[in-house]
CSV table of C-alpha atoms and ligand atoms in Angstrom, one decimal:
chain,number,residue,atom,x,y,z
A,1,MET,CA,-41.7,38.1,6.0
A,2,GLU,CA,-42.1,35.8,9.0
A,3,GLU,CA,-42.6,36.9,12.6
A,4,THR,CA,-40.4,35.2,15.1
A,5,ALA,CA,-41.1,35.4,18.8
A,6,VAL,CA,-38.0,36.3,20.9
A,7,PRO,CA,-38.1,34.8,24.3
A,8,ALA,CA,-38.0,37.4,27.0
A,9,ALA,CA,-34.8,37.8,28.7
A,10,GLY,CA,-35.4,36.2,32.1
A,11,GLY,CA,-33.6,36.6,35.3
A,12,PRO,CA,-31.4,33.9,36.8
A,13,ALA,CA,-34.4,32.1,38.4
A,14,ALA,CA,-36.2,31.9,35.0
A,15,LEU,CA,-33.0,30.6,33.3
A,16,ARG,CA,-32.7,28.0,35.9
A,17,GLY,CA,-36.2,26.8,35.3
A,18,LEU,CA,-35.6,26.7,31.6
A,19,ALA,CA,-32.4,24.6,31.9
A,20,GLY,CA,-34.1,22.3,34.4
A,21,GLN,CA,-36.9,21.4,32.0
A,22,THR,CA,-34.5,20.6,29.1
A,23,THR,CA,-31.3,19.2,30.6
A,24,GLN,CA,-29.7,18.3,33.8
A,25,LEU,CA,-27.9,21.2,35.3
A,26,LEU,CA,-24.3,21.1,34.3
A,27,GLN,CA,-21.9,19.6,36.8
A,28,PRO,CA,-18.4,21.0,35.9
A,29,VAL,CA,-15.5,18.8,36.9
A,30,PRO,CA,-11.9,20.0,37.4
A,31,LEU,CA,-9.8,19.3,34.3
A,32,THR,CA,-7.2,17.7,36.5
A,33,SER,CA,-9.7,15.0,37.6
A,34,ILE,CA,-10.4,13.8,34.2
A,35,GLU,CA,-8.5,10.7,33.2
A,36,ALA,CA,-7.4,10.4,29.6
A,37,SER,CA,-7.2,6.9,28.5
A,38,LYS,CA,-4.0,6.2,26.6
A,39,ALA,CA,-5.3,3.0,24.9
A,40,ALA,CA,-2.9,1.5,22.5
A,41,ARG,CA,-3.3,2.5,18.9
A,42,THR,CA,-4.0,-0.3,16.4
A,43,GLU,CA,-1.3,-0.5,13.7
A,44,THR,CA,-2.4,-1.3,10.3
A,45,ARG,CA,1.1,-2.8,9.5
A,46,ILE,CA,1.3,-0.6,6.5
A,47,THR,CA,4.1,1.7,7.4
A,48,GLU,CA,3.2,4.7,5.3
A,49,LEU,CA,-0.4,4.6,6.4
A,50,ASP,CA,0.5,4.3,10.1
A,51,ARG,CA,2.9,7.2,9.6
A,52,VAL,CA,0.2,9.5,8.2
A,53,LEU,CA,-2.3,8.4,10.9
A,54,GLY,CA,0.3,9.1,13.6
A,55,ASP,CA,1.4,5.6,14.6
A,56,GLY,CA,-1.9,3.8,13.8
A,57,LEU,CA,-5.6,4.0,14.4
A,58,VAL,CA,-6.9,5.5,17.7
A,59,PRO,CA,-9.6,3.4,19.4
A,60,GLY,CA,-13.1,4.8,18.9
A,61,SER,CA,-11.9,7.2,16.1
A,62,THR,CA,-13.5,7.7,12.7
A,63,VAL,CA,-11.3,8.2,9.7
A,64,LEU,CA,-12.3,9.3,6.2
A,65,LEU,CA,-10.2,8.3,3.3
A,66,ALA,CA,-11.0,10.5,0.5
A,67,GLY,CA,-9.7,10.4,-3.2
A,68,ASP,CA,-10.7,10.2,-6.8
A,69,PRO,CA,-12.5,7.0,-8.0
A,70,GLY,CA,-9.9,4.4,-9.0
A,71,ILE,CA,-7.0,5.9,-7.2
A,72,GLY,CA,-6.7,2.9,-4.9
A,73,LYS,CA,-8.8,3.5,-1.7
A,74,SER,CA,-10.4,0.1,-1.6
A,75,THR,CA,-7.0,-1.5,-2.3
A,76,LEU,CA,-5.3,0.3,0.6
A,77,LEU,CA,-8.2,-0.4,3.0
A,78,LEU,CA,-8.3,-4.0,2.2
A,79,GLN,CA,-4.6,-4.3,2.8
A,80,ALA,CA,-5.0,-2.2,6.0
A,81,ALA,CA,-7.9,-4.5,7.1
A,82,ALA,CA,-5.7,-7.6,6.6
A,83,GLY,CA,-2.9,-6.0,8.5
A,84,VAL,CA,-5.2,-5.2,11.4
A,85,ALA,CA,-6.6,-8.7,11.4
A,86,THR,CA,-3.0,-10.1,11.5
A,87,ALA,CA,-2.0,-7.6,14.2
A,88,SER,CA,-5.0,-8.5,16.6
A,89,PRO,CA,-5.2,-12.3,16.9
A,90,ASN,CA,-8.3,-12.3,19.0
A,91,SER,CA,-10.7,-10.1,17.1
A,92,PRO,CA,-12.1,-10.1,13.7
A,93,VAL,CA,-12.0,-7.1,11.2
A,94,VAL,CA,-15.4,-6.2,9.4
A,95,TYR,CA,-15.2,-5.0,5.9
A,96,ALA,CA,-18.5,-3.6,4.8
A,97,THR,CA,-18.6,-3.3,0.9
A,98,GLY,CA,-21.7,-1.4,-0.2
A,99,GLU,CA,-20.1,-0.5,-3.5
A,100,GLU,CA,-18.6,-3.7,-4.7
A,101,SER,CA,-19.9,-7.2,-4.5
A,102,THR,CA,-18.2,-9.8,-2.2
A,103,GLU,CA,-16.9,-11.5,-5.4
A,104,GLN,CA,-15.2,-8.4,-6.6
A,105,LEU,CA,-13.6,-8.0,-3.2
A,106,LYS,CA,-12.4,-11.7,-3.2
A,107,LEU,CA,-10.9,-11.2,-6.6
A,108,ARG,CA,-9.0,-8.2,-5.3
A,109,ALA,CA,-7.9,-10.0,-2.2
A,110,GLU,CA,-6.6,-12.8,-4.4
A,111,ARG,CA,-4.6,-10.3,-6.4
A,112,LEU,CA,-3.2,-8.9,-3.2
A,113,GLY,CA,-2.4,-12.3,-1.8
A,114,ILE,CA,-4.7,-11.8,1.2
A,115,SER,CA,-6.2,-14.8,2.8
A,116,GLN,CA,-7.0,-14.0,6.4
A,117,GLU,CA,-9.8,-15.9,8.3
A,118,ARG,CA,-10.6,-13.1,10.6
A,119,LEU,CA,-11.3,-10.6,7.8
A,120,LEU,CA,-15.1,-10.8,7.7
A,121,VAL,CA,-17.0,-9.3,4.7
A,122,VAL,CA,-20.6,-7.9,4.7
A,123,PRO,CA,-22.1,-6.8,1.4
A,124,THR,CA,-24.0,-3.8,2.9
A,125,GLY,CA,-23.8,-0.1,3.7
A,126,ASP,CA,-26.5,-0.5,6.4
A,127,VAL,CA,-25.1,1.6,9.2
A,128,VAL,CA,-27.6,0.6,11.8
A,129,ALA,CA,-26.8,-3.1,11.2
A,130,LEU,CA,-23.2,-2.3,11.4
A,131,GLY,CA,-23.7,-0.8,14.8
A,132,VAL,CA,-25.3,-4.0,16.1
A,133,LEU,CA,-22.5,-6.0,14.6
A,134,ALA,CA,-19.9,-3.8,16.2
A,135,ASP,CA,-21.4,-4.4,19.6
A,136,GLU,CA,-21.7,-8.2,19.1
A,137,ALA,CA,-18.6,-9.1,17.2
A,138,LYS,CA,-16.3,-6.6,18.9
A,139,PRO,CA,-14.0,-6.2,15.9
A,140,ALA,CA,-10.7,-4.6,15.8
A,141,LEU,CA,-11.6,-2.4,12.9
A,142,ILE,CA,-14.6,-1.5,10.7
A,143,VAL,CA,-14.2,-0.5,7.1
A,144,VAL,CA,-17.1,1.1,5.3
A,145,ASP,CA,-16.5,1.3,1.5
A,146,SER,CA,-17.9,3.7,0.6
A,147,SER,CA,-19.8,6.5,2.4
A,148,GLN,CA,-21.7,7.2,-0.9
A,149,THR,CA,-23.4,3.7,-0.5
A,150,ALA,CA,-23.7,3.9,3.2
A,151,TRP,CA,-27.4,4.3,4.4
A,152,HIS,CA,-29.3,4.9,7.6
A,153,SER,CA,-32.8,3.4,7.9
A,154,GLY,CA,-33.9,6.3,10.0
A,155,VAL,CA,-33.3,8.9,7.2
A,156,ASP,CA,-35.3,9.5,4.1
A,157,GLY,CA,-33.5,9.9,0.7
A,158,PRO,CA,-31.2,7.6,-1.3
A,159,PRO,CA,-27.7,6.7,-0.2
A,160,GLY,CA,-25.2,9.4,-1.2
A,161,SER,CA,-27.7,12.2,-0.5
A,162,LEU,CA,-26.6,14.9,1.9
A,163,GLY,CA,-29.0,13.9,4.6
A,164,GLN,CA,-27.9,10.2,4.5
A,165,LEU,CA,-24.1,11.1,4.4
A,166,ARG,CA,-24.4,13.2,7.4
A,167,GLN,CA,-26.5,10.9,9.4
A,168,CYS,CA,-24.4,7.9,8.4
A,169,ALA,CA,-21.2,9.6,9.4
A,170,SER,CA,-22.5,10.8,12.7
A,171,ALA,CA,-24.0,7.3,13.5
A,172,LEU,CA,-20.7,5.7,12.5
A,173,GLY,CA,-18.9,8.2,14.9
A,174,ASP,CA,-21.4,7.1,17.6
A,175,ILE,CA,-20.7,3.4,17.0
A,176,ALA,CA,-16.9,4.1,17.2
A,177,ARG,CA,-17.0,6.0,20.3
A,178,ARG,CA,-19.4,3.6,22.0
A,179,SER,CA,-17.7,0.4,21.1
A,180,GLY,CA,-14.1,1.7,21.0
A,181,VAL,CA,-13.7,0.3,17.5
A,182,PRO,CA,-12.0,2.5,15.0
A,183,VAL,CA,-14.1,3.1,11.8
A,184,VAL,CA,-12.7,3.9,8.4
A,185,LEU,CA,-14.8,5.1,5.6
A,186,THR,CA,-14.1,6.0,2.0
A,187,GLY,CA,-15.3,9.0,0.1
A,188,HIS,CA,-15.1,10.0,-3.5
A,189,VAL,CA,-13.8,13.4,-4.5
A,190,THR,CA,-16.0,14.7,-7.2
A,191,LYS,CA,-14.4,16.0,-10.4
A,192,GLU,CA,-15.2,19.6,-9.4
A,193,GLY,CA,-13.0,19.1,-6.4
A,194,THR,CA,-15.7,20.5,-4.2
A,195,VAL,CA,-16.0,17.1,-2.7
A,196,ALA,CA,-19.7,16.8,-2.1
A,197,GLY,CA,-19.3,13.8,-0.1
A,198,PRO,CA,-16.2,14.2,1.9
A,199,LYS,CA,-16.7,17.9,2.5
A,200,VAL,CA,-19.8,17.4,4.6
A,201,LEU,CA,-18.2,14.4,6.2
A,202,GLU,CA,-15.0,16.3,7.1
A,203,HIS,CA,-16.6,18.0,10.1
A,204,VAL,CA,-18.0,14.8,11.5
A,205,VAL,CA,-15.0,12.5,11.5
A,206,ASP,CA,-11.8,12.7,13.5
A,207,VAL,CA,-9.3,12.2,10.7
A,208,VAL,CA,-9.4,13.0,7.0
A,209,LEU,CA,-6.8,11.5,4.7
A,210,GLN,CA,-6.4,12.2,1.0
A,211,LEU,CA,-5.1,9.7,-1.4
A,212,GLU,CA,-3.8,11.4,-4.5
A,213,GLY,CA,-1.8,10.6,-7.6
A,214,SER,CA,-1.3,12.1,-11.1
A,215,ALA,CA,-2.8,10.3,-14.0
A,216,GLY,CA,-0.6,7.8,-15.7
A,217,THR,CA,1.9,7.4,-12.8
A,218,SER,CA,2.0,4.7,-10.2
A,219,ILE,CA,3.0,7.0,-7.4
A,220,ARG,CA,0.3,7.5,-4.8
A,221,LEU,CA,0.5,10.1,-2.1
A,222,LEU,CA,-1.4,10.0,1.2
A,223,ARG,CA,-1.7,13.1,3.2
A,224,GLY,CA,-3.7,14.1,6.2
A,225,SER,CA,-5.9,17.2,6.0
A,226,LYS,CA,-7.3,16.9,9.5
A,227,ASN,CA,-6.2,14.8,12.4
A,228,ARG,CA,-7.4,15.2,15.9
A,229,TYR,CA,-4.7,12.8,17.1
A,230,GLY,CA,-1.7,13.8,15.4
A,231,ALA,CA,0.2,16.1,12.8
A,232,THR,CA,-1.2,16.6,9.4
A,233,ASP,CA,2.1,17.4,7.7
A,234,GLU,CA,3.1,13.7,7.3
A,235,LEU,CA,3.3,12.4,3.8
A,236,GLY,CA,2.8,8.7,3.0
A,237,VAL,CA,4.3,7.6,-0.2
A,238,PHE,CA,3.1,4.3,-2.1
A,239,GLU,CA,3.5,2.8,-5.5
A,240,MET,CA,0.6,1.1,-7.0
A,241,THR,CA,1.9,-2.3,-8.3
A,242,GLN,CA,0.3,-5.4,-9.8
A,243,ILE,CA,-0.1,-6.8,-6.3
A,244,GLY,CA,-1.5,-3.7,-4.5
A,245,LEU,CA,0.0,-0.6,-2.9
A,246,ARG,CA,3.6,-0.9,-1.8
A,247,ASP,CA,5.3,1.3,0.9
A,248,VAL,CA,7.9,3.6,-0.6
A,249,ALA,CA,10.5,3.7,2.1
A,250,GLU,CA,12.8,5.9,-0.1
A,251,PRO,CA,10.6,8.4,-1.8
A,252,SER,CA,13.5,10.6,-2.8
A,253,ALA,CA,14.7,8.0,-5.2
A,254,MET,CA,11.2,7.9,-6.7
A,255,PHE,CA,10.9,11.7,-7.0
A,256,LEU,CA,14.4,11.7,-8.8
A,257,ALA,CA,14.0,8.7,-10.9
A,258,GLU,CA,13.4,10.3,-14.3
A,259,ARG,CA,15.8,13.1,-13.9
A,260,GLN,CA,18.2,13.7,-16.8
A,261,PRO,CA,21.5,15.2,-15.3
A,262,GLY,CA,22.8,17.8,-17.6
A,263,ALA,CA,19.5,19.0,-18.9
A,264,SER,CA,18.7,22.6,-18.5
A,265,GLY,CA,15.6,23.7,-16.6
A,266,SER,CA,16.0,21.0,-14.0
A,267,SER,CA,16.9,21.4,-10.4
A,268,VAL,CA,16.7,19.4,-7.2
A,269,ALA,CA,14.9,20.7,-4.0
A,270,THR,CA,15.3,19.2,-0.6
A,271,VAL,CA,12.2,19.8,1.4
A,272,ILE,CA,10.9,18.5,4.7
A,273,GLU,CA,7.6,16.6,4.6
A,274,GLY,CA,6.4,16.0,8.2
A,275,THR,CA,9.4,14.3,9.8
A,276,ARG,CA,11.2,13.3,6.7
A,277,PRO,CA,13.5,15.2,4.4
A,278,ILE,CA,12.8,14.4,0.8
A,279,THR,CA,14.6,15.5,-2.3
A,280,VAL,CA,12.6,16.0,-5.5
A,281,GLU,CA,13.2,17.1,-9.1
A,282,VAL,CA,11.7,20.5,-10.1
A,283,GLN,CA,11.5,21.3,-13.8
A,284,ALA,CA,10.9,24.6,-15.6
A,285,LEU,CA,10.4,25.4,-19.3
A,286,VAL,CA,10.9,29.0,-20.2
A,287,THR,CA,10.0,29.8,-23.9
A,288,PRO,CA,9.5,33.2,-25.7
A,289,THR,CA,5.7,33.8,-25.8
A,290,PRO,CA,3.7,34.4,-29.1
A,291,ALA,CA,1.0,36.0,-27.0
A,292,SER,CA,0.8,39.6,-25.5
A,293,THR,CA,0.3,38.2,-22.1
A,294,PRO,CA,2.7,35.5,-21.1
A,295,ARG,CA,1.4,32.2,-19.8
A,296,ARG,CA,2.4,30.8,-16.4
A,297,THR,CA,1.3,27.4,-15.2
A,298,ALA,CA,2.5,25.5,-12.2
A,299,ASN,CA,2.0,21.9,-11.4
A,300,GLY,CA,2.8,21.0,-7.8
A,301,TYR,CA,3.6,24.6,-6.8
A,302,ASP,CA,1.5,27.6,-5.9
A,303,LEU,CA,0.9,29.8,-8.9
A,304,GLY,CA,0.9,33.0,-6.9
A,305,ARG,CA,4.3,32.0,-5.5
A,306,LEU,CA,5.5,31.3,-9.1
A,307,HIS,CA,4.5,34.8,-10.2
A,308,LEU,CA,6.3,36.3,-7.2
A,309,LEU,CA,9.5,34.3,-8.1
A,310,ILE,CA,9.4,35.4,-11.7
A,311,ALA,CA,9.1,39.0,-10.5
A,312,VAL,CA,12.1,38.6,-8.2
A,313,ILE,CA,14.2,37.0,-11.0
A,314,THR,CA,13.2,39.8,-13.4
A,315,LYS,CA,14.0,42.6,-11.0
A,316,ARG,CA,16.9,41.3,-9.0
A,317,LEU,CA,18.7,39.2,-11.5
A,318,ASN,CA,17.8,41.4,-14.5
A,319,LEU,CA,16.6,38.6,-16.5
A,320,PRO,CA,13.6,39.8,-18.6
A,321,LEU,CA,11.0,37.1,-18.2
A,322,GLY,CA,8.2,39.4,-19.3
A,323,SER,CA,7.9,38.0,-22.7
A,324,SER,CA,8.3,34.4,-21.8
A,325,ASP,CA,5.9,31.6,-20.9
A,326,VAL,CA,6.9,29.7,-17.9
A,327,VAL,CA,5.7,26.2,-17.2
A,328,LEU,CA,6.7,24.6,-13.9
A,329,ASN,CA,6.4,20.9,-12.9
A,330,VAL,CA,7.3,19.1,-9.7
A,331,ALA,CA,8.1,15.4,-10.2
A,332,GLY,CA,5.9,12.6,-9.0
A,333,GLY,CA,2.7,14.7,-8.4
A,334,LEU,CA,4.1,16.1,-5.2
A,335,GLN,CA,2.8,19.5,-4.0
A,336,LEU,CA,5.5,21.7,-2.7
A,337,THR,CA,4.1,23.8,0.0
A,338,GLU,CA,7.3,24.7,2.0
A,339,PRO,CA,8.8,28.1,1.2
A,340,ALA,CA,12.2,26.2,1.3
A,341,ALA,CA,11.3,24.9,-2.2
A,342,ASP,CA,11.6,28.5,-3.7
A,343,LEU,CA,15.4,28.4,-4.4
A,344,ALA,CA,15.1,25.2,-6.5
A,345,VAL,CA,12.1,26.6,-8.4
A,346,ALA,CA,14.1,29.8,-9.1
A,347,LEU,CA,17.2,27.9,-10.2
A,348,ALA,CA,15.0,25.7,-12.6
A,349,ILE,CA,13.6,28.9,-14.1
A,350,VAL,CA,16.9,30.6,-14.6
A,351,SER,CA,18.5,27.4,-15.9
A,352,SER,CA,15.8,27.0,-18.5
A,353,TYR,CA,16.0,30.7,-19.5
A,354,LEU,CA,19.8,30.6,-19.9
A,355,ASP,CA,19.6,27.1,-21.5
A,356,ALA,CA,22.4,26.1,-19.1
A,357,PRO,CA,22.1,23.2,-16.8
A,358,VAL,CA,22.4,23.4,-13.0
A,359,LEU,CA,25.7,21.8,-11.8
A,360,ASP,CA,25.3,18.1,-11.4
A,361,GLY,CA,25.4,17.0,-7.8
A,362,LEU,CA,23.8,20.0,-6.4
A,363,SER,CA,20.6,20.4,-4.5
A,364,ALA,CA,18.9,23.5,-3.1
A,365,SER,CA,16.9,24.6,-0.1
A,366,GLY,CA,16.0,28.2,0.6
A,367,GLU,CA,13.1,30.7,0.8
A,368,VAL,CA,13.5,33.5,-1.7
A,369,GLY,CA,12.6,37.0,-0.3
A,370,LEU,CA,11.2,40.0,-2.4
A,371,GLY,CA,14.6,41.6,-2.3
A,372,GLY,CA,16.2,38.5,-3.8
A,373,GLU,CA,17.6,37.6,-0.5
A,374,LEU,CA,17.6,34.0,0.7
A,375,ARG,CA,15.9,33.4,4.0
A,376,ALA,CA,16.9,30.8,6.5
A,377,VAL,CA,15.1,27.5,6.5
A,378,GLN,CA,14.4,25.2,9.3
A,379,GLN,CA,16.4,22.0,9.9
A,380,ALA,CA,19.0,22.9,7.3
A,381,ALA,CA,21.4,20.3,8.6
A,382,ARG,CA,19.0,17.5,8.0
A,383,ARG,CA,18.3,18.7,4.5
A,384,VAL,CA,22.0,18.8,3.7
A,385,SER,CA,22.6,15.4,5.2
A,386,GLU,CA,19.8,13.8,3.3
A,387,ALA,CA,20.8,15.3,0.0
A,388,GLY,CA,24.3,14.1,0.6
A,389,ARG,CA,23.1,10.6,1.5
A,390,LEU,CA,21.4,10.6,-2.0
A,391,GLY,CA,24.6,11.6,-3.8
A,392,PHE,CA,24.2,15.3,-3.9
A,393,GLU,CA,27.6,16.5,-2.7
A,394,LYS,CA,26.5,20.0,-2.2
A,395,CYS,CA,23.3,21.7,-1.1
A,396,LEU,CA,22.7,25.4,-1.5
A,397,VAL,CA,21.4,26.9,1.7
A,398,PRO,CA,20.8,30.4,2.8
A,399,ALA,CA,23.7,32.1,4.7
A,400,GLY,CA,21.6,32.7,7.6
A,401,CYS,CA,21.1,29.2,8.5
A,402,GLY,CA,22.5,28.3,12.0
A,403,ASP,CA,25.2,25.8,12.8
A,404,LEU,CA,25.1,22.9,10.4
A,405,GLY,CA,27.5,20.8,12.5
A,406,ASP,CA,28.8,17.8,10.4
A,407,ALA,CA,26.7,18.9,7.5
A,408,GLU,CA,28.6,22.1,6.9
A,409,SER,CA,31.1,20.5,4.6
A,410,GLY,CA,28.1,19.7,2.3
A,411,ALA,CA,26.6,23.1,2.3
A,412,VAL,CA,27.1,26.1,0.2
A,413,ARG,CA,25.9,29.2,1.9
A,414,CYS,CA,24.5,32.0,-0.3
A,415,ARG,CA,23.2,35.3,0.8
A,416,THR,CA,21.2,36.1,-2.4
A,417,LEU,CA,19.4,34.4,-5.2
A,418,GLY,CA,22.2,36.0,-7.4
A,419,GLU,CA,24.9,34.3,-5.5
A,420,ALA,CA,23.1,31.0,-5.6
A,421,VAL,CA,22.7,31.3,-9.4
A,422,ALA,CA,26.3,32.1,-9.8
A,423,ALA,CA,27.2,29.0,-7.8
A,424,ALA,CA,24.9,26.7,-9.4
A,425,ILE,CA,24.7,27.7,-13.0
A,426,PRO,CA,28.0,27.9,-14.8
A,427,PHE,CA,27.4,30.2,-17.8
A,428,PRO,CA,29.7,32.3,-19.8
A,429,ASN,CA,27.8,35.4,-18.9
A,430,ALA,CA,27.3,34.6,-15.3
A,431,GLU,CA,28.3,38.2,-14.4
A,432,ASP,CA,25.1,39.2,-16.2
A,433,ALA,CA,23.2,37.4,-13.4
A,434,ASN,CA,24.5,39.5,-10.5
A,435,PRO,CA,22.0,40.8,-8.1
A,436,ARG,CA,21.2,44.4,-8.5
B,1,TYD,P1,-9.4,0.8,-6.2
B,1,TYD,O1,-8.8,0.4,-4.9
B,1,TYD,O2,-10.6,0.0,-6.6
B,1,TYD,O3,-9.7,2.3,-6.3
B,1,TYD,P2,-10.8,3.2,-5.5
B,1,TYD,O4,-11.4,2.3,-4.4
B,1,TYD,O5,-10.2,4.4,-5.0
B,1,TYD,O6,-11.9,3.5,-6.4
B,1,TYD,O7,-8.2,0.7,-7.3
B,1,TYD,C1,-8.6,0.5,-8.6
B,1,TYD,C2,-7.4,0.7,-9.4
B,1,TYD,O8,-6.2,0.2,-9.0
B,1,TYD,C3,-7.6,0.0,-10.8
B,1,TYD,O9,-7.3,1.0,-11.8
B,1,TYD,C4,-6.6,-1.1,-10.8
B,1,TYD,C5,-5.6,-0.7,-9.9
B,1,TYD,N1,-4.9,-1.7,-9.1
B,1,TYD,C6,-3.7,-2.1,-9.3
B,1,TYD,O10,-2.9,-1.5,-10.2
B,1,TYD,N2,-3.0,-3.2,-8.7
B,1,TYD,C7,-3.7,-3.9,-7.7
B,1,TYD,O11,-3.1,-4.8,-7.0
B,1,TYD,C8,-5.1,-3.5,-7.5
B,1,TYD,C9,-5.9,-4.2,-6.4
B,1,TYD,C10,-5.7,-2.5,-8.1
B,2,MG,MG1,-13.4,1.5,-4.1
């Protein structure tokens, strides 16, 4: 037990004395008198990165790019650094590589076809020295790769330790604010997913971006999980190629690429990611379970939500899924968080259970309620149009969606999941699937 002295509650005079000793007395200013500088953002010239940032880098901001080792963080940042250098003809860009040697960086640059004179490389993670460099060289951007190798001479402990990470991030934040130079740093996500590095950094930086991708595929997805200057629901889509990351302007094509029309257990969802409608294949595999408790796994979709849909299908469509394993997979490593994906997931499950394919040329968008009813989704017209543009003649939408304008001809309005199943999955015993 340790005794702690509690300061006596003083009157106004005592408080004034205390405040005067420690800080200057506050001088509030009217909000209306504060001028917000709308300095132009720096574009990285990488469309998908700029999209997720919200039209480029804000002067004086700090950005953390987090992701698994080997996912492509250094590649993306080298490409972005070259883009910024090209876009700002009067200032250099500083790439501080504490993790890799300058030779390694050079090899990567050659592979990416980057040869940019104003791209300056320093083989260090010394944050204090970077601060001096920022003031003197006035760069358009500083990249610190990585936060785990950044170190601050004022702090004990090896690079990557908690104290170092925290101090480096806040020092880099100070440098950015003081000099107006945007700073981007990378951080590894540890295998446990608890992100030892990035988690403590998240609070200190202004923007946190996550670069993700499933093993064995070349698709890389970039998402903001925090952004003080913009939305976090934008999705950036890249493909990792032999010559670096390539913007994917038409992600839908990629998320549908390996679809086999006519196969049961496959459906197409039209979801809205940020400002873009995207269509993506959803696959389900429903098989009789040998175990007493059926197994349910979801890849790219919330498991709790999958359980809910299975319960709705069992009860409202009278399909006994209680003795079936259900495996769900969303193509391309995409994580479907929008409730509007429900309908496509339910259709994939029913299609696999009945072993009857969903009609060709059909996509779906709708939230499924506990009563088996379909609930209206936002921006239904855009979803229907986008699906139509990609060759899906019809899109199932909830009956309650508002006016669809020109898109009406491409929509099939359904009140319930049962109606949607009847419209989407031609099956001899379709009557069995009527809602109860
Ligand atoms: P890297 O950017 O080093 O990942 P991180 O910095 O996140 O650890 O990317 C490494 C991987 O990317 C490596 O497996 C090789 C691959 N790669 C390509 O496929 N094409 C390329 O042009 C480059 C530069 C890397
Ligand atoms: Mg790297």
